[in-house]
Amino acid sequence: MCNTKDAKRYVELAKLNERDEEYEEARKNYLEAASIYVLEAEVRRDDSILKKANYCYKKSKEVIGETFDRELTKQELAMRTLTELNEENKQNKSINKQDNKTNDQGEKKMCGEKSIKTLIEIGKKIEKSDPQEAAKNYLEAADLLLKESYDDPSREDEYIAVANKIYLKAKELKQQKTKITQIDSSHSDLLSKKDNKIKFSDIGGLEELKDEIKFKIIEPFQKPDLFKYYGKSVGGGILMYGPPGCGKSLIAKATANEANANFIHVKSSDLKSKFVGETEKNIAELFENARKSQPTIIFFDEFEALGGDRTDGLAHEKSSVAQLLTEMDGMDSEDQQILLLAATNEPWSIDPALRREGRFGKTLFIPQPDSEARKEIFKISLKNRPIGKVDFNKLVKLSKGFSGADIKSVCELATDIPLRESIVTNNKRNIELIDLLEGIEKTKTQSILNQWFKKASKQVTKRKLEDSFKELVDASAKISISQT
């Protein structure tokens, strides 16, 4: 099933064609993108996607020297893109290939109708046992039916009527039981009791950050009366930001364990839905489940996907942020035992309203580990492994600019070397310094982190957020100085 990712791929191909002066190919790729966007606009009922379809169609004209300024309706775009793509195929293929194509299209049409029927039949069979999977089948069938309506105008009304019917059925099933409502304390990857394997002591460095989280998150759970005595409300959250691989997710898991709380790990993109109103419903159900399983820490990973700045987003994305704000503002009751953590690699894109006091009022920068932290991460990563004489100071020096994830990767690569040898020779040996040096050589990721700092500094400056993310600005400046 095509989606906007496919359309974007065609647009990128078209741009490359333009650069190489392959204008006919560019035209065809823009038409392909336009046809996909039209279909998505129909399925999602989203006019902003229709604008993208119109843009691609206009570009298909521009690249061959034609001018086209009129905005087209979905029906007009569907017919034009289909007709022109068919004409393109006819012009570019020989008579024999044309015949083969005609046969293929007939077979595809038959296969398409069979696929639709199969999807609907499977959906009916699993409605009760797996409503979410049934809903997916119905939505895919609706998508294919809309495509068939463009291919066969004589049956357009019939196809669209069935598509609407099964779309409504899919929506009904999704409302019955969404992914978030299936969370319970014994059958979910999202909600879990504490895992004693991950504590703050297992994370090298970041001592100031740990202290701040203890004060803001853990102590309010453990000493609610003391915080109440000083007039401090328990609630709100912490937004952790920084380059990839520096321990944000690990910190969140350790926090829940230290607080002896339930932990809901949410990848923010999983809460989002292409259907208007469903993202807000998912957010509401997430908080409702958290209230039922208190004490709970909700951790939003990749938070920029959910809490993006509303000035940059689409209408339904703005509603999602508004729903999130509503839920957070409702966490002020005295008996509330829900606290929030969020992590992002793009702090500049988070909506300012979410960064106010009482919400994610505290922002914490998770930097690249310094020399002491890198040494600690090496020691933790090699703990319980057979190691020989290792010069940790040398490892620290050679791993300058590495993230915590990079260092763990070094240790894994180094461990693999004697392990592979032992499998062949049947003789065990320790992990030596030379193995770790080879691991460092293979882990050439410093440039990736430097690129992140360069991008982050540029975005923060562009949006005039230097005061909000001072630690990031300072860290970027230090990296720039060290490279000169």
XYZ file of N, CA and C in Angstrom, residues 299-433:
405
model
N 7.324 7.923 30.092
C 8.495 8.409 29.355
C 8.155 8.523 27.879
N 8.195 9.756 27.374
C 7.943 10.011 25.958
C 9.270 10.044 25.213
N 9.525 9.029 24.416
C 10.736 9.001 23.595
C 10.444 9.691 22.259
N 11.473 10.293 21.662
C 11.309 11.015 20.388
C 10.161 12.027 20.508
N 10.221 12.835 21.560
C 9.093 13.693 21.928
C 8.732 14.712 20.855
N 9.693 15.052 20.000
C 9.412 16.034 18.945
C 8.308 15.557 18.003
N 8.119 14.230 17.905
C 7.074 13.696 17.018
C 5.674 13.994 17.535
N 5.552 14.196 18.851
C 4.236 14.440 19.452
C 4.070 15.878 19.920
N 5.135 16.451 20.460
C 5.031 17.778 21.071
C 5.641 18.886 20.241
N 5.626 18.726 18.916
C 6.227 19.727 18.035
C 5.530 21.074 18.106
N 6.283 22.118 17.795
C 5.775 23.493 17.817
C 4.538 23.614 16.931
N 3.447 24.128 17.500
C 2.187 24.207 16.756
C 2.237 25.197 15.598
N 3.164 26.145 15.650
C 3.263 27.100 14.534
C 3.804 26.437 13.282
N 4.452 25.268 13.446
C 5.023 24.557 12.297
C 4.156 23.394 11.837
N 3.091 23.056 12.595
C 2.370 21.823 12.331
C 1.068 22.006 11.590
N 0.469 20.858 11.249
C -0.841 20.832 10.614
C -1.921 21.005 11.676
N -3.142 21.227 11.241
C -4.238 21.520 12.167
C -4.442 20.404 13.188
N -4.484 19.136 12.724
C -4.743 18.040 13.663
C -3.553 17.807 14.591
N -2.333 18.194 14.156
C -1.175 18.084 15.030
C -1.250 19.119 16.147
N -1.810 20.288 15.841
C -2.011 21.310 16.864
C -2.975 20.808 17.927
N -4.000 20.089 17.510
C -4.975 19.528 18.448
C -4.317 18.504 19.367
N -3.340 17.771 18.835
C -2.637 16.772 19.641
C -1.866 17.434 20.769
N -1.175 18.520 20.458
C -0.432 19.252 21.485
C -1.400 19.819 22.514
N -2.530 20.344 22.060
C -3.533 20.897 22.973
C -4.050 19.827 23.931
N -4.267 18.610 23.417
C -4.732 17.508 24.266
C -3.676 17.141 25.299
N -2.423 17.133 24.881
C -1.325 16.828 25.795
C -1.247 17.873 26.905
N -1.412 19.142 26.545
C -1.412 20.224 27.539
C -2.563 20.056 28.525
N -3.721 19.689 28.019
C -4.898 19.486 28.876
C -4.646 18.385 29.896
N -4.070 17.281 29.441
C -3.794 16.161 30.345
C -2.764 16.549 31.400
N -1.752 17.287 30.997
C -0.712 17.684 31.947
C -1.244 18.677 32.970
N -2.101 19.584 32.528
C -2.669 20.564 33.454
C -3.635 19.916 34.435
N -4.102 18.718 34.107
C -5.014 18.011 35.002
C -4.301 17.135 36.009
N -2.980 17.268 36.103
C -2.196 16.421 37.007
C -1.857 17.116 38.319
N -2.573 18.183 38.664
C -2.227 18.973 39.843
C -2.878 18.487 41.134
N -3.732 17.479 41.073
C -4.416 17.031 42.288
C -3.415 16.456 43.283
N -3.725 16.593 44.567
C -2.781 16.217 45.621
C -2.445 14.727 45.617
N -3.403 13.899 45.241
C -3.168 12.459 45.295
C -2.575 11.900 44.006
N -2.184 12.796 43.111
C -1.649 12.348 41.826
C -0.236 11.810 41.993
N 0.017 10.631 41.453
C 1.357 10.044 41.497
C 1.794 9.647 40.096
N 1.735 10.635 39.208
C 2.189 10.450 37.830
C 3.209 11.536 37.530
N 4.372 11.123 37.108
C 5.398 12.085 36.719
C 5.866 11.757 35.309
N 6.392 12.779 34.656
C 6.686 12.667 33.230
C 8.156 12.914 32.926
N 8.662 12.122 32.005
C 9.984 12.336 31.423
C 9.824 12.327 29.911
N 10.584 13.156 29.244
C 10.563 13.158 27.779
C 11.984 13.322 27.277
N 12.256 12.755 26.114
C 13.586 12.853 25.514
C 13.453 13.275 24.064
N 14.374 14.123 23.636
C 14.355 14.575 22.248
C 15.761 14.913 21.781
N 15.995 14.700 20.497
C 17.226 15.166 19.856
C 17.017 16.529 19.208
N 15.774 17.036 19.247
C 15.442 18.303 18.590
C 14.674 19.214 19.551
N 15.309 19.692 20.611
C 14.593 20.490 21.618
C 14.011 21.778 21.068
N 14.646 22.325 20.035
C 14.177 23.583 19.453
C 12.801 23.450 18.802
N 12.411 22.211 18.475
C 11.136 22.016 17.783
C 9.972 21.753 18.738
N 10.233 21.674 20.044
C 9.172 21.419 21.022
C 8.344 22.682 21.239
N 7.031 22.531 21.300
C 6.135 23.671 21.484
C 6.474 24.402 22.788
N 6.622 25.733 22.741
C 6.994 26.509 23.938
C 6.048 26.289 25.113
N 4.765 26.075 24.838
C 3.797 25.882 25.924
C 4.109 24.630 26.738
N 4.718 23.641 26.111
C 5.068 22.405 26.814
C 6.283 22.585 27.712
N 7.048 23.642 27.492
C 8.266 23.863 28.271
C 8.047 24.828 29.435
N 6.792 25.138 29.726
C 6.498 26.031 30.844
C 6.477 25.267 32.168
N 6.625 26.021 33.274
C 6.618 25.426 34.609
C 5.302 24.694 34.854
N 5.399 23.519 35.481
C 4.222 22.702 35.726
C 4.006 21.664 34.651
N 4.681 21.847 33.521
C 4.608 20.862 32.437
C 6.009 20.253 32.321
N 6.702 20.509 31.207
C 8.112 20.113 31.140
C 8.948 21.353 31.433
N 8.730 21.890 32.642
C 9.353 23.162 33.000
C 10.851 23.078 33.187
N 11.354 21.892 33.436
C 12.789 21.711 33.633
C 13.377 21.007 32.421
N 14.319 21.657 31.757
C 15.009 21.027 30.628
C 16.429 20.676 31.051
N 16.833 19.462 30.779
C 18.163 18.994 31.167
C 18.941 18.551 29.937
N 20.127 19.104 29.794
C 20.991 18.773 28.661
C 21.779 17.504 28.970
N 21.692 16.521 28.089
C 22.459 15.274 28.226
C 23.623 15.363 27.242
N 24.801 15.715 27.725
C 25.922 15.956 26.807
C 26.650 14.671 26.442
N 27.628 14.833 25.558
C 28.576 13.741 25.344
C 29.296 13.491 26.667
N 29.609 12.244 26.985
C 30.306 11.980 28.246
C 31.708 12.590 28.258
N 32.074 13.182 29.406
C 33.425 13.724 29.545
C 34.395 12.575 29.823
N 35.660 12.910 30.087
C 36.685 11.868 30.219
C 36.390 10.914 31.377
N 35.977 11.462 32.538
C 35.674 10.600 33.681
C 34.475 9.703 33.389
N 33.473 10.281 32.736
C 32.277 9.501 32.398
C 32.614 8.403 31.392
N 33.482 8.718 30.418
C 33.854 7.704 29.424
C 34.586 6.541 30.084
N 35.455 6.860 31.032
C 36.166 5.797 31.748
C 35.174 4.914 32.504
N 34.208 5.555 33.153
C 33.205 4.809 33.914
C 32.357 3.932 32.997
N 32.002 4.462 31.822
C 31.188 3.686 30.873
C 31.965 2.477 30.358
N 33.267 2.666 30.094
C 34.103 1.533 29.674
C 34.111 0.453 30.756
N 34.275 0.870 32.015
C 34.357 -0.101 33.111
C 33.031 -0.837 33.307
N 31.934 -0.089 33.228
C 30.613 -0.715 33.387
C 30.331 -1.681 32.242
N 30.692 -1.273 31.025
C 30.419 -2.105 29.843
C 31.245 -3.388 29.836
N 32.424 -3.346 30.471
C 33.303 -4.521 30.490
C 33.166 -5.335 31.772
N 32.297 -4.867 32.675
C 32.100 -5.574 33.939
C 31.575 -6.981 33.664
N 32.053 -7.938 34.417
C 31.641 -9.352 34.280
C 32.103 -9.975 32.963
N 33.100 -9.357 32.326
C 33.694 -9.950 31.126
C 35.178 -10.209 31.405
N 35.751 -11.238 30.794
C 37.170 -11.534 31.044
C 38.077 -10.529 30.331
N 38.704 -9.637 31.087
C 39.585 -8.642 30.466
C 41.006 -8.798 30.991
N 41.956 -8.500 30.131
C 43.351 -8.542 30.510
C 43.790 -7.201 31.078
N 45.029 -6.845 30.839
C 45.548 -5.572 31.318
C 45.105 -4.477 30.351
N 44.233 -3.608 30.816
C 43.645 -2.577 29.963
C 44.018 -1.200 30.487
N 44.551 -0.368 29.620
C 44.890 1.017 29.958
C 43.658 1.889 29.688
N 42.848 2.104 30.737
C 41.612 2.863 30.549
C 41.881 4.316 30.178
N 42.993 4.858 30.659
C 43.320 6.250 30.310
C 43.556 6.402 28.809
N 44.178 5.395 28.209
C 44.401 5.432 26.762
C 43.076 5.326 26.014
N 42.196 4.460 26.505
C 40.875 4.322 25.877
C 40.101 5.633 25.945
N 40.189 6.295 27.089
C 39.495 7.582 27.268
C 40.021 8.610 26.281
N 41.326 8.646 26.122
C 41.942 9.621 25.213
C 41.520 9.380 23.768
N 41.494 8.119 23.360
C 41.176 7.784 21.967
C 39.674 7.837 21.665
N 38.856 7.856 22.710
C 37.397 7.875 22.495
C 36.809 9.268 22.690
N 37.630 10.277 22.636
C 37.126 11.648 22.789
C 36.069 11.940 21.716
N 34.934 12.467 22.151
C 33.852 12.767 21.221
C 32.872 11.628 21.025
N 33.135 10.468 21.656
C 32.221 9.334 21.525
C 31.039 9.495 22.479
N 29.903 8.986 22.078
C 28.736 8.944 22.964
C 28.810 7.682 23.813
N 27.916 7.578 24.801
C 27.865 6.371 25.612
C 27.551 5.151 24.770
N 26.650 5.313 23.803
C 26.296 4.200 22.912
C 27.487 3.781 22.062
N 28.301 4.758 21.646
C 29.499 4.439 20.861
C 30.460 3.576 21.673
N 30.638 3.945 22.948
C 31.575 3.214 23.806
C 31.085 1.785 24.036
N 29.789 1.632 24.235
C 29.233 0.280 24.382
C 29.459 -0.535 23.114
N 29.331 0.124 21.971
C 29.577 -0.553 20.695
C 31.031 -0.994 20.590
N 31.950 -0.137 21.046
C 33.381 -0.481 21.051
C 33.603 -1.756 21.856
N 32.986 -1.814 23.043
C 33.178 -2.971 23.922
C 32.582 -4.244 23.324
N 31.454 -4.115 22.641
C 30.847 -5.280 21.992
C 31.736 -5.790 20.858
N 32.247 -4.857 20.048
C 33.127 -5.245 18.943
C 34.398 -5.900 19.465
N 34.943 -5.332 20.559
C 36.167 -5.882 21.144
C 35.926 -7.280 21.707
N 34.770 -7.496 22.302
C 34.433 -8.812 22.869
C 34.290 -9.869 21.779
N 33.773 -9.457 20.637
C 33.558 -10.409 19.534
C 34.866 -11.010 19.018
N 35.962 -10.248 19.125
C 37.234 -10.711 18.543
C 37.733 -11.986 19.224
N 37.952 -12.007 20.566
C 38.401 -13.261 21.192
C 37.324 -14.347 21.189
N 36.057 -13.929 21.194
C 34.975 -14.913 21.160
C 35.007 -15.706 19.854
N 35.169 -14.999 18.728
C 35.250 -15.684 17.433
C 36.469 -16.608 17.379
N 37.593 -16.115 17.925
C 38.807 -16.934 17.937
C 38.595 -18.215 18.751
N 37.921 -18.054 19.899
C 37.712 -19.199 20.793
C 36.822 -20.258 20.163
N 35.856 -19.804 19.358
C 34.973 -20.756 18.669
C 35.780 -21.640 17.721
N 36.778 -21.025 17.055
C 37.597 -21.754 16.078
C 38.663 -22.604 16.765
N 39.366 -22.010 17.755
C 40.521 -22.685 18.369
C 40.164 -23.517 19.594
N 38.978 -23.246 20.158
C 38.548 -23.905 21.394
C 39.406 -23.500 22.585
N 40.129 -22.386 22.464
C 40.946 -21.848 23.554
C 40.422 -20.472 23.950
N 40.104 -20.302 25.221
C 39.590 -19.022 25.694
C 40.741 -18.060 25.969
N 40.508 -16.793 25.669
C 41.478 -15.761 26.051
C 40.733 -14.506 26.484
N 41.431 -13.640 27.196
C 40.820 -12.410 27.696
C 40.653 -11.372 26.593
N 39.814 -10.403 26.875
C 39.691 -9.225 26.003
C 40.869 -8.315 26.335
N 41.691 -8.016 25.350
C 42.894 -7.227 25.581
C 42.736 -5.809 25.033
N 43.705 -4.981 25.391
C 43.693 -3.587 24.945
C 43.656 -3.493 23.425
